mmCIF file of C-alpha atoms and ligand atoms in Angstrom:
data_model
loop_
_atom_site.group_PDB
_atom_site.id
_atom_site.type_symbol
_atom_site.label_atom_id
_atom_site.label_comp_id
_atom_site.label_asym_id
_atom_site.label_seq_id
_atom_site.Cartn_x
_atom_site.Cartn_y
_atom_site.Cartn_z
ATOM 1 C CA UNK A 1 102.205 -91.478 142.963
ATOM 2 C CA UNK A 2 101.899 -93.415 146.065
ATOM 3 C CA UNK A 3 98.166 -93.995 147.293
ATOM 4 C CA UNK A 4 98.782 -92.979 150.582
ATOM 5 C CA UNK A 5 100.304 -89.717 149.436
ATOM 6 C CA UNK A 6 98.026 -88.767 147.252
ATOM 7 C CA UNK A 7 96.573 -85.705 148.471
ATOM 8 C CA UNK A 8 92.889 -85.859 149.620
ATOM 9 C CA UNK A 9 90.178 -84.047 147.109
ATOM 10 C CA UNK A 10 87.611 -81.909 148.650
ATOM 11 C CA UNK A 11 83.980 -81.864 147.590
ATOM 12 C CA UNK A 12 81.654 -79.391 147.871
ATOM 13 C CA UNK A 13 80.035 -80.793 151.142
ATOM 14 C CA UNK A 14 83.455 -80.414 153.026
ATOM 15 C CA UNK A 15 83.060 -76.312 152.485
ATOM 16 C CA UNK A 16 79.866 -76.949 154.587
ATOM 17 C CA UNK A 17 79.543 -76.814 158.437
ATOM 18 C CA UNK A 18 77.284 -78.253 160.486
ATOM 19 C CA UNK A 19 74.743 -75.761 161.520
ATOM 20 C CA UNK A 20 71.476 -75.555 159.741
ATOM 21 C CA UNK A 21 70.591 -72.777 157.556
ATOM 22 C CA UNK A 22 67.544 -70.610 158.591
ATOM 23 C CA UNK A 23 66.980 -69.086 155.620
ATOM 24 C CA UNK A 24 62.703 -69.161 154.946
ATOM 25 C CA UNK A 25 62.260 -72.345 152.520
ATOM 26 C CA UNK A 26 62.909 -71.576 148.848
ATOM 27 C CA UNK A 27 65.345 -68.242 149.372
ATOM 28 C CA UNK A 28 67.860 -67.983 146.497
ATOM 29 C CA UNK A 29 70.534 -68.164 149.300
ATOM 30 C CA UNK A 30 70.512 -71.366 149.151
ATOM 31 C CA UNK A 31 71.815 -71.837 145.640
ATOM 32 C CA UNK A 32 74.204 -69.764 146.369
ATOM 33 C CA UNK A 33 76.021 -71.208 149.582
ATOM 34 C CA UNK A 34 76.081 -74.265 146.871
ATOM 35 C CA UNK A 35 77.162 -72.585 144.613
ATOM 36 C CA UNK A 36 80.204 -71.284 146.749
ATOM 37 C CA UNK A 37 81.086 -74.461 148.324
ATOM 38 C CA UNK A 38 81.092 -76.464 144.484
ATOM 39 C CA UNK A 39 82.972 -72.940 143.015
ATOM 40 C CA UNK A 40 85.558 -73.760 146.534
ATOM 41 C CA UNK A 41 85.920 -77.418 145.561
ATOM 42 C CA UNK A 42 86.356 -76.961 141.683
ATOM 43 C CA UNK A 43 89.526 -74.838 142.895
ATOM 44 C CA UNK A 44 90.389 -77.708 145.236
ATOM 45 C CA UNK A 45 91.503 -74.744 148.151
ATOM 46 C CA UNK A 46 91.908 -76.408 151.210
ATOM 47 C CA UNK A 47 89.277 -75.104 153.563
ATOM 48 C CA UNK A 48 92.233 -73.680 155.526
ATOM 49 C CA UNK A 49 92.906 -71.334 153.173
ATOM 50 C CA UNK A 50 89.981 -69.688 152.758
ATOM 51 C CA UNK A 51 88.246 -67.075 154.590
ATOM 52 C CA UNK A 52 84.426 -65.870 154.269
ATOM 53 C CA UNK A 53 83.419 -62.405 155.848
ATOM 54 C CA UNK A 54 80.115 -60.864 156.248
ATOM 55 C CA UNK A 55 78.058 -57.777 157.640
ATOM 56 C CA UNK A 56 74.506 -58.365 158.929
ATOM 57 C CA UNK A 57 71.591 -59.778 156.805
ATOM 58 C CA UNK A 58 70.182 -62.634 155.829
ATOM 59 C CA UNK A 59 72.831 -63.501 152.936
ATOM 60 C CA UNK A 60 75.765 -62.752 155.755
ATOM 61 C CA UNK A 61 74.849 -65.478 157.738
ATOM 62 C CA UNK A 62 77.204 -67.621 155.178
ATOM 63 C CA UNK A 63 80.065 -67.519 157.481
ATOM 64 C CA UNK A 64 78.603 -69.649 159.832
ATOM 65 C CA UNK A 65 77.090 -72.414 157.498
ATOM 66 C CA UNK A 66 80.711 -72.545 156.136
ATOM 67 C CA UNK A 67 83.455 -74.812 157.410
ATOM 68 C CA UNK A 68 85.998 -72.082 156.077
ATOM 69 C CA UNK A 69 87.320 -69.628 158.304
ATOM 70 C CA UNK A 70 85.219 -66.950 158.918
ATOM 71 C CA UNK A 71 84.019 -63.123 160.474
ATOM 72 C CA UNK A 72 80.309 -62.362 160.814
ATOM 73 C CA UNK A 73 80.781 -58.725 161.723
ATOM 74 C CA UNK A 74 78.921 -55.593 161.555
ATOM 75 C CA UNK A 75 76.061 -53.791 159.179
ATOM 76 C CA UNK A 76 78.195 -52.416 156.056
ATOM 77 C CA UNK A 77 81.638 -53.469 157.490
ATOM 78 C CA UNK A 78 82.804 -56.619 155.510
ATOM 79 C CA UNK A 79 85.092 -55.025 153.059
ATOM 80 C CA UNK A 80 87.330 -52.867 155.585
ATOM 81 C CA UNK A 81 87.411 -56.004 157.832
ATOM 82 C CA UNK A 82 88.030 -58.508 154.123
ATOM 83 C CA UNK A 83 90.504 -56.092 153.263
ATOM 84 C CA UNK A 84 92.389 -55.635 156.616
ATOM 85 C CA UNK A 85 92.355 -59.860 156.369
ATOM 86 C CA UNK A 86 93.865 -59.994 153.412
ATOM 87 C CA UNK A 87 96.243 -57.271 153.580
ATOM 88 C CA UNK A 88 97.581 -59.203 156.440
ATOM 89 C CA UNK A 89 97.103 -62.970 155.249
ATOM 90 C CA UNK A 90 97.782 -62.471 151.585
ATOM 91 C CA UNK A 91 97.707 -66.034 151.163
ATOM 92 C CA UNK A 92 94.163 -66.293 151.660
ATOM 93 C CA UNK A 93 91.629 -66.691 149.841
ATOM 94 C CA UNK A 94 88.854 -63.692 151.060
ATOM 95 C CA UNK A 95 85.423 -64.010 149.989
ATOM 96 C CA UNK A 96 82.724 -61.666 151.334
ATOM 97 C CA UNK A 97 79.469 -62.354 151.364
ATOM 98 C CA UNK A 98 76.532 -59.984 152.040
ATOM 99 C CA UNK A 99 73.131 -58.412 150.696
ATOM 100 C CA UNK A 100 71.968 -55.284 149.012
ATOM 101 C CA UNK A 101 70.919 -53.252 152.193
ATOM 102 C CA UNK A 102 74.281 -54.125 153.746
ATOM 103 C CA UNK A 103 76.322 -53.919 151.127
ATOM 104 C CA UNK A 104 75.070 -50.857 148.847
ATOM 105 C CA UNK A 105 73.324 -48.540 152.088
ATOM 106 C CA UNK A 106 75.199 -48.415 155.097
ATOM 107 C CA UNK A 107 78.610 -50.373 153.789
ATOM 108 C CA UNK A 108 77.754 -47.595 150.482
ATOM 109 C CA UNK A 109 81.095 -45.854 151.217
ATOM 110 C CA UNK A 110 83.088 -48.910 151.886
ATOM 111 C CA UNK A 111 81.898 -50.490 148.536
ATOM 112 C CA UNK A 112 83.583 -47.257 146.560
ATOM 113 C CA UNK A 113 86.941 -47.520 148.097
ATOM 114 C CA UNK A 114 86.955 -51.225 147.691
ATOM 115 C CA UNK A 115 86.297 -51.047 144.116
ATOM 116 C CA UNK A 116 89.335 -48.141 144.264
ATOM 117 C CA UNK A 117 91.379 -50.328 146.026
ATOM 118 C CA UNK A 118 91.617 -53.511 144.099
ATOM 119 C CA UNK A 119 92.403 -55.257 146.758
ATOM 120 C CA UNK A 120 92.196 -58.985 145.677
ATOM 121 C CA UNK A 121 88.674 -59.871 147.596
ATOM 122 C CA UNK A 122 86.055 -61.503 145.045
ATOM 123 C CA UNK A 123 82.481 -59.813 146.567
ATOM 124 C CA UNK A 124 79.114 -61.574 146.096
ATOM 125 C CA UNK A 125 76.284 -59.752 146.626
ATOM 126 C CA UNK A 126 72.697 -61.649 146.727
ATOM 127 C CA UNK A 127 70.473 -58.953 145.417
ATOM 128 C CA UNK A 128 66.991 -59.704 146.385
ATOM 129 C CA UNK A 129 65.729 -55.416 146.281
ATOM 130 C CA UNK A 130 64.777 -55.407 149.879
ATOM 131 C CA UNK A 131 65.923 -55.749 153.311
ATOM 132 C CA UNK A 132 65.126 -59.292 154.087
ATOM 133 C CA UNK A 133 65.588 -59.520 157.722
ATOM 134 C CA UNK A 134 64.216 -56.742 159.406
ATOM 135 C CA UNK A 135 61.104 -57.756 157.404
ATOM 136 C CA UNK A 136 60.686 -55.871 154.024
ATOM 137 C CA UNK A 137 61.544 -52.269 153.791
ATOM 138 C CA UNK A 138 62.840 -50.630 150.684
ATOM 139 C CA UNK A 139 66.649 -51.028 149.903
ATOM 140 C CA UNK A 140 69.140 -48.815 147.746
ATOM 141 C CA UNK A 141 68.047 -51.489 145.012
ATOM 142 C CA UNK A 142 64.570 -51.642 144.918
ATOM 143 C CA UNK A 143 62.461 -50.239 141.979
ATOM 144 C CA UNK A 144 61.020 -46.534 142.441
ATOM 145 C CA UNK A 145 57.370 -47.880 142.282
ATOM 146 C CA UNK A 146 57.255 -50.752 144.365
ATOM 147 C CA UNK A 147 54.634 -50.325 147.189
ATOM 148 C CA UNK A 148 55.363 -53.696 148.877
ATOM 149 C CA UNK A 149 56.439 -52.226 152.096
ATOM 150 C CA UNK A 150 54.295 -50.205 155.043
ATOM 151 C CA UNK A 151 57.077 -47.871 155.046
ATOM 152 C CA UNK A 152 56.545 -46.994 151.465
ATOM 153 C CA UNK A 153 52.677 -47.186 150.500
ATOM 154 C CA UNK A 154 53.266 -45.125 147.864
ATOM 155 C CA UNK A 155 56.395 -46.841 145.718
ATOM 156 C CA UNK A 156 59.398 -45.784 146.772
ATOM 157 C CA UNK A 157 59.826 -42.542 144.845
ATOM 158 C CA UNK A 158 63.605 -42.498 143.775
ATOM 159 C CA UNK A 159 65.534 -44.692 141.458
ATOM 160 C CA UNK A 160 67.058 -47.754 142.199
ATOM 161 C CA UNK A 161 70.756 -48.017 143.033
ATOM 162 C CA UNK A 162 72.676 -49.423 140.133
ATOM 163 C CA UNK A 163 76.174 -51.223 141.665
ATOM 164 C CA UNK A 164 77.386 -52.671 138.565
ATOM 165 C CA UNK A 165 77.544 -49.269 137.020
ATOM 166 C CA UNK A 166 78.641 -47.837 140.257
ATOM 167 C CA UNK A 167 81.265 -50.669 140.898
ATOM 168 C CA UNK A 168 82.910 -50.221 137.375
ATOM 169 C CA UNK A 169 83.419 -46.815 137.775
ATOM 170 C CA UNK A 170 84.983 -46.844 140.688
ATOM 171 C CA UNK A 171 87.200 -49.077 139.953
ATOM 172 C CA UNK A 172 86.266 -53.221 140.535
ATOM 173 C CA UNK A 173 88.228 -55.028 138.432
ATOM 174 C CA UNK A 174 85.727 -58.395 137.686
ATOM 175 C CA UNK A 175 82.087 -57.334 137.015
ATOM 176 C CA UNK A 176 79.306 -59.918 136.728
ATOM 177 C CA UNK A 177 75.476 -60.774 137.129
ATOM 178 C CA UNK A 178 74.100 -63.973 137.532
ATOM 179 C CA UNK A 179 71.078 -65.765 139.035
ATOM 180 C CA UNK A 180 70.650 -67.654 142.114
ATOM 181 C CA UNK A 181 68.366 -69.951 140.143
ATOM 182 C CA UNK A 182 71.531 -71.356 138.204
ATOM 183 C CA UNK A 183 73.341 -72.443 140.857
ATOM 184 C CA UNK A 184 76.302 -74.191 138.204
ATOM 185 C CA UNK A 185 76.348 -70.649 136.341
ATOM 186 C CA UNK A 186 77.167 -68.939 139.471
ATOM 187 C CA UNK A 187 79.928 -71.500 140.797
ATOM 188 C CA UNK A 188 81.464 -70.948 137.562
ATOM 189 C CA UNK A 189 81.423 -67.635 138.245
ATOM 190 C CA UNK A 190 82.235 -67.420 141.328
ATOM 191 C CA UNK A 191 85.603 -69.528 140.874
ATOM 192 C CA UNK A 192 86.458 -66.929 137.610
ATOM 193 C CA UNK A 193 86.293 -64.346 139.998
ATOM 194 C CA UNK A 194 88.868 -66.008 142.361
ATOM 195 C CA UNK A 195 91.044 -66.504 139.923
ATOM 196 C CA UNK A 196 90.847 -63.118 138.558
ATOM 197 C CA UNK A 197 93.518 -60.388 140.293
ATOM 198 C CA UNK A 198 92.046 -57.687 142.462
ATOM 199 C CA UNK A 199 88.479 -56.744 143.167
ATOM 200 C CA UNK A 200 85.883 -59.308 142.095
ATOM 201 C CA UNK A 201 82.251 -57.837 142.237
ATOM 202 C CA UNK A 202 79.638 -60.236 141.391
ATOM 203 C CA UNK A 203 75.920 -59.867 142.175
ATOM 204 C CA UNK A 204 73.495 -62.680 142.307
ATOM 205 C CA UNK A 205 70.091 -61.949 142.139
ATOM 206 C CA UNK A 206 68.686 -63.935 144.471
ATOM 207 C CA UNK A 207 65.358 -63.698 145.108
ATOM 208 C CA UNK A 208 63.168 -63.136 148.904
ATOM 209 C CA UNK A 209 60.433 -65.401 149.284
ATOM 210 C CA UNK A 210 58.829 -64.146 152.074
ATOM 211 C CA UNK A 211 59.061 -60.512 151.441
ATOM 212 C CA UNK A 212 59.274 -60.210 147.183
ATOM 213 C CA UNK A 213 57.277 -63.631 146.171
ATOM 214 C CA UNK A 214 57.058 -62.000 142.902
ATOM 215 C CA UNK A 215 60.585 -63.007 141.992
ATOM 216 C CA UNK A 216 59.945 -66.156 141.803
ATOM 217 C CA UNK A 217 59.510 -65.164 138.621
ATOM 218 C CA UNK A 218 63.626 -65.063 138.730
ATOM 219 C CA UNK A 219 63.333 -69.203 138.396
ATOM 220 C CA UNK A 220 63.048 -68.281 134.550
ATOM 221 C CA UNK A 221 66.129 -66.025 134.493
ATOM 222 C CA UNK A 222 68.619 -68.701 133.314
ATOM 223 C CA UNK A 223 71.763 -67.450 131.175
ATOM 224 C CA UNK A 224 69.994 -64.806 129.121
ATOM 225 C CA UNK A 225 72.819 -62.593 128.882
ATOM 226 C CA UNK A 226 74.227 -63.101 124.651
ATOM 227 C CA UNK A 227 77.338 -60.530 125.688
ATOM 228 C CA UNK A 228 80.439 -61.860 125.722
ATOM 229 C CA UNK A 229 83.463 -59.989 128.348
ATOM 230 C CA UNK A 230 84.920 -57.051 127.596
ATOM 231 C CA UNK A 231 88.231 -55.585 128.808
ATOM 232 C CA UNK A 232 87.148 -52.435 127.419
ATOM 233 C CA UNK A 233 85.600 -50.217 130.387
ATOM 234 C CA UNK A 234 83.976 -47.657 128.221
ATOM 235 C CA UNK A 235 81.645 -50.860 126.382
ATOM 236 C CA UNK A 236 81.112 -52.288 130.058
ATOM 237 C CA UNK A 237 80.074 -49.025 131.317
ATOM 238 C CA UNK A 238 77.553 -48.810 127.647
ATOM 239 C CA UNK A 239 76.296 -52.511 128.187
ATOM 240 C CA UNK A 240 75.697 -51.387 131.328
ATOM 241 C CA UNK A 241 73.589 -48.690 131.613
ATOM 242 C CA UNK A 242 71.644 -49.613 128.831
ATOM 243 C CA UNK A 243 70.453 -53.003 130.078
ATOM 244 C CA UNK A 244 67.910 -53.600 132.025
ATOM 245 C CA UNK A 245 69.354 -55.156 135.273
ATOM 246 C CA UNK A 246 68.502 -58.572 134.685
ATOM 247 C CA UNK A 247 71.055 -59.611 131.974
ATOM 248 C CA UNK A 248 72.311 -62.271 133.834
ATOM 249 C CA UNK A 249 74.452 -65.494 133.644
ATOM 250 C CA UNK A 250 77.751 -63.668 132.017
ATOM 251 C CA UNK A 251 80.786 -62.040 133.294
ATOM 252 C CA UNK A 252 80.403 -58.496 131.871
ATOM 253 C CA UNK A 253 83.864 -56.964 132.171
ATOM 254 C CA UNK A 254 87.320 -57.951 133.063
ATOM 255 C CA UNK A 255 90.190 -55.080 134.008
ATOM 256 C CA UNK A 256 93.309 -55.924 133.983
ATOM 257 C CA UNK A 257 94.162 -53.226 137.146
ATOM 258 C CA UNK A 258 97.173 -54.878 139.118
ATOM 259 C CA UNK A 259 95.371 -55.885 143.047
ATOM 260 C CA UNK A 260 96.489 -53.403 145.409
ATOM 261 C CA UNK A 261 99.189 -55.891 148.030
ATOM 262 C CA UNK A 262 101.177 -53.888 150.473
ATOM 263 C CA UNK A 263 103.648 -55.809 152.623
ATOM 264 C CA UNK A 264 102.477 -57.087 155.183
ATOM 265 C CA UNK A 265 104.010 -55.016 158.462
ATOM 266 C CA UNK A 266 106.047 -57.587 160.636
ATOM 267 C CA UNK A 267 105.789 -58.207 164.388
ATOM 268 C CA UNK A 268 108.159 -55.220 165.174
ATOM 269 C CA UNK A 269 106.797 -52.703 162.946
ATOM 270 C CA UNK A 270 102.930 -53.592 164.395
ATOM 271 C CA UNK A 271 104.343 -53.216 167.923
ATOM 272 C CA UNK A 272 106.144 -49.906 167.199
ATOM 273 C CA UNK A 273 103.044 -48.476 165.146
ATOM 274 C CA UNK A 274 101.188 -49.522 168.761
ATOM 275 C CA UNK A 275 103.832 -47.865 170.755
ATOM 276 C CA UNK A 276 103.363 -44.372 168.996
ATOM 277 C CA UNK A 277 99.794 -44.488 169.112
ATOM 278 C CA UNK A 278 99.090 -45.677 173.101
ATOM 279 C CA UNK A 279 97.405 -43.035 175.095
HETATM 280 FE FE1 SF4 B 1 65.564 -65.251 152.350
HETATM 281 FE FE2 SF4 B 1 63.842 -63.205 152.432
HETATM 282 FE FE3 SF4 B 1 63.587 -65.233 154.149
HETATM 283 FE FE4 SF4 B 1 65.631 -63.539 154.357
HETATM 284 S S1 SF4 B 1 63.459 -63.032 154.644
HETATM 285 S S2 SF4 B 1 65.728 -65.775 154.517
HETATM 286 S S3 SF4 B 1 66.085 -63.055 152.205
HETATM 287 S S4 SF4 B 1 63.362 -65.343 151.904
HETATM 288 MG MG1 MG B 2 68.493 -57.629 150.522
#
């Protein structure tokens, strides 16, 4: 091929804007915008192509320390905004980004009918059990005795929110769990969950500093998962509520659900769809 046509590669720096994280020093969300700009650049997608939209949180500031398109929206919202995106732009490539408290509290309902959907998003969630920035209260994932926070001096009470259990039965078609602290691990998951069709959940437990030092212990957490896939949903949903929520490193199930893709509506039909519904 000729030199000068030879088509430019992308590395994972080019995935990466130019404003300065402000994550506290030592967050796991920094292994994991790496981890999403080297999973980006292993696929070679031109940053054009790819779109990255977020709720509120720490995690969803991603959007703006990409150079990808992207929506920093709302508490909870990401997935009906991700979906509406790619519903529309089916060419794109749709991440969303987001935490626990965003993802699993308010955005709860919106995670179920994503999952039911299968519409072809791939969803990382960095799990850290707590609501990071509005400075340490309990989220739908924290453990039923932790006392770390004012607001719960006396452990939290209730069990912990399980999404990968949650996500499987309602539907996601790409389950995984990895660890922030194997930033290769979850690039190479990341880009499997791309490439696999429909609804892509994968949660990264990535741990809060500032509010849960005691996961640094999470540095050790590196590919201890011995499980291979499964297709099989019944063994996923087994493996899954029998572990203890920190198998990690490992996709745990693949479906093979066809992703929900509508048409997109032309010009004409948006306009007349407008037209019936003006006041
Ligand atoms: Fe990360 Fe926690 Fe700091 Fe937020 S508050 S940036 S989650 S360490
Ligand atoms: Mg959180």
């Amino acid at each position: 091929m000729d030199a000068c046509a030879k088509q430019r590669e992308y590395t994972a720096k080019d995935y990466k804007s130019d404003v300065k994280p402000i994550w506290c020093p030592g967050c796991g969300d920094y292994s994991v915008l790496a981890a999403i700009t080297r999973a980006l650049a292993s696929m070679q997608l031109a940053p054009e192509n790819v779109a990255v939209v977020s709720g509120i949180g720490c995690s969803s500031r991603i959007p703006a320390y990409t150079s990808v398109y992207g929506f920093h929206g709302v508490h909870g919202r990401a997935l009906p905004v991700a979906t509406g995106l790619k519903i529309a732009r089916p060419d794109l490539t749709v991440l969303v980004t987001g935490g626990d408290g965003d993802g699993f509290s308010i955005g709860g309902n919106h995670f179920l009918h994503a999952c039911r959907r299968n519409v072809d998003l791939t969803y990382i969630v960095m799990d850290n059990q707590v609501y990071g920035m509005t400075k340490g209260q309990a989220s739908p994932t924290t453990e039923p005795e932790w006392e770390g926070s004012k607001l719960t001096p006396d452990g939290v009470g209730i069990e912990s929110f399980h999404p990968l259990v949650v996500g499987l039965a309602a539907g996601a078609n790409f389950i995984a769990r990895c660890s922030s602290s194997d930033p290769n691990n979850v690039a190479d998951i990341i880009t499997q969950a791309i490439r696999h069709p429909g609804f892509s959940l994968v949660q990264v437990l990535s741990p809060c500093v500032t509010f849960r030092p005691e996961q640094l212990e999470w540095k050790h957490m590196v590919r201890t998962a011995v499980v291979d896939v499964t297709e099989d949903a019944a063994r996923a949903a087994r493996r899954l509520m029998t572990d203890d929520g920190f198998n990690v490193g490992k996709v745990l199930y693949k479906g093979d659900r066809p992703a929900y893709q509508p048409e997109p509506k032309g010009a004409a039909a948006v306009a007349e769809l407008e037209a019936d519904f003006a006041l």
